[in-house]
Coordinates of C-alpha atoms in Angstrom, one line a residue:
M90 CA 0.0 0.0 0.0
I91 CA 1.1 3.6 -0.5
L92 CA 1.7 5.4 2.7
T93 CA 0.7 9.0 3.5
N94 CA 3.4 11.6 4.3
E95 CA 2.4 11.5 8.0
Q96 CA 2.7 7.7 8.1
E97 CA 6.2 7.9 6.5
M98 CA 7.2 10.5 9.0
I99 CA 6.1 8.3 11.9
R100 CA 7.9 5.3 10.4
D101 CA 11.1 7.3 9.8
M102 CA 11.1 8.8 13.3
V103 CA 10.7 5.4 15.0
R104 CA 13.3 3.9 12.7
D105 CA 15.8 6.5 13.7
F106 CA 15.1 5.9 17.3
A107 CA 15.2 2.1 17.0
Q108 CA 18.4 2.0 15.0
G109 CA 20.1 4.6 17.0
E110 CA 19.0 3.8 20.6
L111 CA 17.8 0.2 20.6
R112 CA 19.8 -1.9 18.2
P113 CA 23.2 -1.0 19.6
K114 CA 22.0 -1.9 23.1
A115 CA 19.8 -4.9 22.3
A116 CA 22.5 -7.5 23.1
Q117 CA 23.1 -5.8 26.5
F118 CA 19.4 -5.7 27.2
E119 CA 19.3 -9.5 26.5
A120 CA 22.3 -10.1 28.8
D121 CA 20.7 -8.1 31.6
Q122 CA 17.4 -9.8 31.0
S123 CA 15.7 -6.4 31.6
Y124 CA 15.2 -2.9 30.4
P125 CA 15.9 0.3 32.3
P126 CA 12.5 1.9 33.4
S127 CA 13.7 5.2 31.8
L128 CA 13.5 3.5 28.4
F129 CA 9.7 2.9 28.8
E130 CA 9.3 6.5 29.8
Q131 CA 11.3 7.5 26.7
L132 CA 8.9 5.4 24.6
G133 CA 6.0 7.2 26.3
S134 CA 7.4 10.6 25.5
L135 CA 7.6 9.6 21.9
G136 CA 3.9 8.7 21.9
L137 CA 4.6 5.0 21.3
M138 CA 2.8 3.6 24.4
G139 CA -0.6 5.0 23.4
M140 CA -0.4 5.4 19.7
T141 CA -4.0 5.0 18.7
A142 CA -5.5 6.4 21.9
P143 CA -7.3 9.8 21.4
E144 CA -5.4 12.9 22.2
T145 CA -8.2 13.9 24.7
Y146 CA -6.9 11.1 26.9
G147 CA -3.2 11.9 26.3
G148 CA -2.7 9.5 23.4
A149 CA -0.9 10.1 20.1
G150 CA -4.2 9.9 18.1
S151 CA -2.4 8.0 15.3
D152 CA -4.1 5.7 12.8
F153 CA -3.6 1.9 13.1
V154 CA -1.4 1.7 10.0
S155 CA 1.0 4.2 11.7
Y156 CA 1.0 2.0 14.8
V157 CA 1.9 -1.1 12.8
L158 CA 4.7 0.8 11.0
A159 CA 6.1 1.9 14.4
L160 CA 6.0 -1.7 15.7
I161 CA 7.8 -2.9 12.7
E162 CA 10.6 -0.5 13.3
L163 CA 10.8 -1.2 17.0
A164 CA 11.0 -4.9 16.3
A165 CA 13.8 -4.3 13.8
G166 CA 15.7 -2.7 16.7
D167 CA 14.8 -5.1 19.4
G168 CA 12.1 -7.8 19.1
A169 CA 11.6 -8.3 22.8
L170 CA 10.9 -4.6 23.4
S171 CA 8.3 -4.6 20.7
T172 CA 6.4 -7.4 22.5
I173 CA 6.0 -5.1 25.6
V174 CA 5.0 -2.2 23.4
S175 CA 2.4 -4.3 21.5
I176 CA 0.7 -5.5 24.7
Q177 CA 0.8 -2.1 26.2
N178 CA -1.0 -0.6 23.2
S179 CA -3.3 -3.2 21.9
I180 CA -4.5 -4.9 25.1
M181 CA -3.8 -2.7 28.1
V182 CA -4.4 0.8 26.8
G183 CA -6.9 -0.5 24.2
G184 CA -8.7 -2.5 26.8
V185 CA -9.1 0.3 29.2
L186 CA -10.2 2.7 26.5
K187 CA -12.8 0.3 25.2
D188 CA -14.2 -1.2 28.4
G189 CA -13.0 1.0 31.2
T190 CA -15.1 3.4 33.2
E191 CA -14.2 7.1 33.2
A192 CA -12.7 6.6 36.7
Q193 CA -10.5 3.7 35.4
K194 CA -9.4 5.7 32.4
A195 CA -8.5 8.7 34.6
R196 CA -6.5 6.4 36.9
W197 CA -4.6 4.2 34.5
L198 CA -4.4 5.6 31.0
G199 CA -1.9 8.4 31.8
P200 CA 0.6 6.2 33.6
L201 CA 0.3 3.5 30.9
M202 CA 0.7 5.8 28.0
R203 CA 3.6 7.7 29.6
G204 CA 5.5 4.5 30.2
E205 CA 5.3 5.0 34.0
A206 CA 3.3 1.8 34.4
I207 CA 3.8 -1.4 32.3
G208 CA 0.8 -3.6 31.9
A209 CA 0.5 -7.4 32.0
F210 CA -2.4 -9.3 30.4
A211 CA -3.1 -12.4 32.6
L212 CA -5.3 -14.8 30.6
T213 CA -3.2 -18.0 30.0
E214 CA -3.0 -20.7 32.6
A215 CA -1.0 -24.0 32.7
D216 CA -4.0 -26.0 31.4
A217 CA -5.8 -23.2 29.6
G218 CA -3.9 -21.5 26.8
T219 CA -5.7 -21.6 23.5
D220 CA -8.8 -22.9 25.3
A221 CA -9.5 -19.7 27.2
A222 CA -12.9 -21.1 28.4
A223 CA -11.1 -23.6 30.6
I224 CA -9.5 -21.2 33.0
R225 CA -9.6 -22.0 36.7
T226 CA -8.7 -18.7 38.3
R227 CA -11.7 -17.7 40.5
A228 CA -13.1 -14.4 41.8
E229 CA -15.8 -14.7 44.5
K230 CA -18.1 -11.9 45.4
T231 CA -17.7 -10.5 48.9
E232 CA -19.5 -7.7 50.8
S233 CA -16.8 -5.2 49.8
G234 CA -15.9 -6.4 46.4
W235 CA -14.1 -9.6 45.1
R236 CA -11.7 -12.2 46.4
L237 CA -9.3 -13.4 43.6
N238 CA -7.5 -16.8 43.8
G239 CA -5.7 -18.8 41.2
A240 CA -2.6 -18.9 39.0
K241 CA -1.5 -17.7 35.5
Q242 CA 1.2 -18.9 33.2
F243 CA 3.4 -17.3 30.5
I244 CA 2.5 -13.8 31.4
T245 CA 4.6 -11.1 29.7
S246 CA 5.9 -8.4 32.0
G247 CA 4.5 -10.1 35.1
R248 CA 7.6 -9.1 37.0
I249 CA 7.8 -5.5 36.0
A250 CA 4.1 -4.7 35.6
K251 CA 2.3 -2.2 37.8
L252 CA -1.1 -3.2 36.5
A253 CA -2.4 -6.6 35.5
M254 CA -5.6 -7.3 33.5
V255 CA -6.7 -10.6 35.0
I256 CA -9.4 -12.8 33.5
A257 CA -11.1 -14.9 36.2
V258 CA -14.2 -17.1 36.5
T259 CA -17.0 -15.3 38.5
D260 CA -19.8 -17.8 37.7
P261 CA -18.6 -21.3 37.0
A262 CA -22.1 -22.4 35.8
A263 CA -22.3 -19.8 33.1
G264 CA -19.4 -21.0 30.9
K265 CA -18.0 -18.3 28.6
N266 CA -20.5 -15.8 30.1
G267 CA -19.2 -16.5 33.6
M268 CA -15.8 -14.8 33.2
T269 CA -14.9 -11.3 34.3
A270 CA -11.9 -9.0 33.7
F271 CA -10.3 -7.3 36.6
L272 CA -7.7 -4.5 36.8
V273 CA -5.3 -5.6 39.5
P274 CA -2.5 -3.3 40.8
T275 CA 0.5 -5.6 41.2
D276 CA 1.3 -4.1 44.6
T277 CA -2.0 -5.5 46.0
E278 CA -1.5 -8.0 48.8
G279 CA -1.6 -11.6 47.5
Y280 CA -0.3 -10.8 44.1
S281 CA 3.0 -12.6 43.6
V282 CA 5.4 -13.8 40.9
D283 CA 5.9 -17.6 41.3
K284 CA 8.6 -17.9 38.7
V285 CA 10.4 -15.9 36.0
E286 CA 10.7 -18.3 33.1
H287 CA 14.0 -18.9 31.3
K288 CA 13.2 -18.8 27.6
L289 CA 14.8 -19.6 24.2
G290 CA 14.5 -15.9 23.2
Q291 CA 13.2 -12.4 24.1
A292 CA 15.1 -12.7 27.4
A293 CA 14.8 -9.0 28.2
S294 CA 11.0 -9.2 28.2
D295 CA 10.1 -11.2 31.4
T296 CA 7.6 -14.0 31.2
C297 CA 6.2 -15.1 34.5
A298 CA 4.0 -17.5 36.4
L299 CA 1.7 -15.5 38.6
R300 CA -0.2 -16.4 41.7
F301 CA -3.2 -14.8 43.4
D302 CA -3.8 -15.7 47.0
D303 CA -6.9 -14.1 48.5
V304 CA -6.3 -10.9 46.5
M305 CA -9.1 -8.5 47.7
L306 CA -10.4 -6.2 45.0
P307 CA -13.0 -3.4 45.2
D308 CA -16.0 -3.5 42.9
D309 CA -14.5 -0.8 40.7
A310 CA -11.7 -3.2 39.7
V311 CA -14.1 -4.9 37.3
L312 CA -13.3 -4.0 33.7
G313 CA -16.2 -4.0 31.2
G314 CA -18.9 -5.5 33.5
V315 CA -19.3 -8.8 35.3
G316 CA -19.6 -11.7 32.9
R317 CA -18.0 -9.9 30.0
G318 CA -14.4 -11.0 30.6
Y319 CA -14.3 -13.5 27.7
R320 CA -15.5 -10.9 25.2
T321 CA -12.9 -8.4 26.6
A322 CA -10.1 -11.0 26.2
L323 CA -11.1 -12.0 22.6
S324 CA -11.9 -8.5 21.4
N325 CA -8.3 -7.4 22.2
L326 CA -6.7 -10.5 20.6
E327 CA -7.6 -9.3 17.1
T328 CA -5.5 -6.2 17.5
G329 CA -2.8 -8.1 19.3
R330 CA -2.4 -10.6 16.4
I331 CA -1.8 -7.7 14.0
G332 CA 0.7 -6.4 16.4
I333 CA 2.6 -9.7 16.6
A334 CA 2.5 -9.9 12.8
A335 CA 4.1 -6.4 12.6
Q336 CA 6.7 -7.5 15.0
C337 CA 7.6 -10.4 12.7
I338 CA 8.0 -8.1 9.8
G339 CA 10.5 -6.0 11.7
M340 CA 12.6 -8.9 12.8
A341 CA 12.5 -10.4 9.3
Q342 CA 13.5 -7.1 7.7
A343 CA 16.5 -6.8 10.1
A344 CA 17.6 -10.3 9.2
L345 CA 17.3 -9.7 5.5
D346 CA 19.2 -6.4 5.8
I347 CA 22.1 -8.2 7.5
A348 CA 22.2 -11.0 4.9
I349 CA 22.1 -8.6 1.9
A350 CA 24.9 -6.4 3.4
Y351 CA 27.1 -9.4 4.0
A352 CA 26.4 -10.9 0.6
K353 CA 27.5 -7.6 -1.0
E354 CA 30.8 -7.6 0.9
R355 CA 31.9 -11.2 1.1
T356 CA 33.9 -12.4 -1.9
S357 CA 34.0 -16.1 -3.0
F358 CA 35.5 -17.6 -6.1
G359 CA 36.4 -14.2 -7.4
Q360 CA 33.1 -12.4 -7.0
K361 CA 30.7 -11.1 -4.4
I362 CA 28.5 -13.9 -3.1
I363 CA 25.3 -12.0 -4.0
E364 CA 26.3 -12.6 -7.6
H365 CA 26.3 -16.3 -7.1
Q366 CA 22.9 -17.6 -8.3
A367 CA 22.4 -19.9 -5.2
V368 CA 22.8 -16.9 -2.9
G369 CA 21.0 -14.4 -5.1
F370 CA 18.0 -16.7 -5.5
R371 CA 17.8 -17.3 -1.8
L372 CA 17.8 -13.6 -1.0
A373 CA 15.2 -13.0 -3.8
D374 CA 12.9 -15.6 -2.2
M375 CA 13.4 -14.1 1.3
A376 CA 12.6 -10.6 0.0
T377 CA 9.5 -11.7 -1.8
R378 CA 8.2 -13.7 1.2
L379 CA 8.8 -10.7 3.4
E380 CA 7.0 -8.2 1.1
A381 CA 4.0 -10.5 0.7
A382 CA 3.7 -10.8 4.5
R383 CA 4.2 -7.1 5.0
H384 CA 1.2 -6.3 2.7
L385 CA -1.0 -8.7 4.5
V386 CA -0.2 -6.9 7.8
L387 CA -0.7 -3.5 6.4
H388 CA -4.0 -4.6 4.7
A389 CA -5.3 -5.9 8.1
A390 CA -4.3 -2.6 9.7
A391 CA -6.0 -0.6 7.0
L392 CA -9.2 -2.6 7.5
K393 CA -9.0 -1.8 11.2
D394 CA -8.7 1.9 10.4
A395 CA -11.7 1.7 8.2
G396 CA -13.8 0.1 11.0
R397 CA -14.3 -3.1 9.0
P398 CA -14.2 -6.6 10.5
C399 CA -10.7 -8.0 10.1
L400 CA -10.4 -11.1 12.2
T401 CA -9.7 -13.4 9.3
E402 CA -7.2 -10.9 7.8
A403 CA -5.5 -10.5 11.2
C404 CA -5.1 -14.3 11.4
M405 CA -3.8 -14.5 7.9
A406 CA -1.3 -11.7 8.6
K407 CA 0.0 -13.4 11.8
L408 CA 0.2 -16.8 10.2
A409 CA 2.1 -15.6 7.1
A410 CA 4.4 -13.2 9.0
S411 CA 5.3 -15.6 11.8
E412 CA 6.2 -18.4 9.5
A413 CA 8.0 -16.0 7.1
V414 CA 10.2 -14.6 9.8
E415 CA 11.5 -18.0 10.8
K416 CA 12.4 -18.9 7.2
I417 CA 14.0 -15.5 6.6
C418 CA 16.1 -15.6 9.7
S419 CA 17.2 -19.2 8.8
G420 CA 18.0 -18.1 5.3
A421 CA 20.0 -15.1 6.6
I422 CA 22.0 -17.4 8.8
Q423 CA 22.7 -19.7 5.9
T424 CA 23.8 -16.8 3.8
L425 CA 26.5 -15.8 6.4
G426 CA 27.4 -19.4 6.9
G427 CA 29.5 -19.9 10.1
Y428 CA 29.5 -16.2 10.8
G429 CA 25.7 -16.3 10.9
Y430 CA 25.9 -18.9 13.7
L431 CA 27.9 -16.5 15.9
E432 CA 26.4 -13.9 18.2
D433 CA 28.5 -11.1 16.6
Y434 CA 26.2 -10.4 13.6
G435 CA 22.9 -10.4 15.5
L436 CA 21.2 -13.1 13.6
A437 CA 21.4 -15.6 16.4
K438 CA 19.4 -13.3 18.6
L439 CA 16.9 -12.6 15.9
Y440 CA 16.4 -16.3 15.4
R441 CA 15.8 -16.8 19.1
D442 CA 13.5 -13.9 19.5
Q443 CA 11.2 -14.7 16.5
R444 CA 10.4 -18.3 17.3
V445 CA 7.7 -17.5 19.8
C446 CA 5.7 -15.6 17.3
Q447 CA 4.2 -18.8 16.0
I448 CA 3.0 -19.6 19.5
Y449 CA 1.7 -16.5 21.4
E450 CA -1.5 -14.6 20.5
G451 CA -2.7 -17.9 19.1
T452 CA -0.5 -20.6 17.5
S453 CA -0.2 -21.1 13.8
D454 CA -2.6 -24.0 14.1
V455 CA -5.2 -21.8 15.7
Q456 CA -4.8 -19.2 13.0
R457 CA -5.5 -21.9 10.4
M458 CA -8.5 -23.1 12.3
I459 CA -10.0 -19.6 12.4
I460 CA -9.2 -18.9 8.7
G461 CA -10.7 -22.3 7.8
R462 CA -13.9 -21.6 9.6
A463 CA -14.2 -18.3 7.7
L464 CA -13.9 -20.2 4.4

């Protein structure tokens, strides 16, 4: 698609930031397994933590295509950071904007969008990932509010978050209509991090097992109304899938750029290796696969901007992009040969970071199921 001047300006601004501030430090972030809090506030000052939120609430008021372009550039600089930014925008800020009361918006939107409070979306459990209707975390009504008990698994930013959006069962007999979303400040007594997971990639973005032991919440912690938690969770996943697809495009572009630059410099048998058909054809296939996936992502984003249904397109974008990035990172490593296998060139980190994209926000199999039903 052809971008507007404003969209190009946003893309270029984020690209300059990502390449200048993130990419040179990405390996250190990974080694530290964390980010400095000041970085989140810097992202907030750039408007990247509440991109599509209205300006009346302190957001950037950008269109969804611009948001996707920004995520692509952030992921090209550091894939793990783009995961945090994606959840912050699509689920946390987006969820509070869509379902929150004015009091909840007044309390949480500012800190979330300024990067002062990182949010965690707590839906997945050890035995309830894709099958969200099988969650066991319970919230029981009390005279003063709700008592929350249970555990969550694979929760991004569970350790650093100041606010968690927790999906819990409030009426076990009502099935999907018996779930409720709660906004839980992480300093509430009874909220604890059971374990910080050690992962294949995205080490700087913490992934945690959480526990809730008699967490007492007031009535105004309910987000979107009692019994509407399942709808709240699923309505935000559409946006989240486009965000993860954008993340894939950014990491794939970074890998392709490294491979092309190396192929133009490395000489073998008297010529640059990009001139060898085996290498040139591989790069051509990688570039074509990337461009096809990029257009699927931008198309889904454009549909979102137009207010049109885009669940199928979002699933197609995530499926295509998440599978493309693995092939492109693998092809880039192959192009560099032994050097690609080393940490020095950055491809090893990209390969690690991208692999989860076929798993979270719905596995590739789940995307195929949804697309198949639409057919």
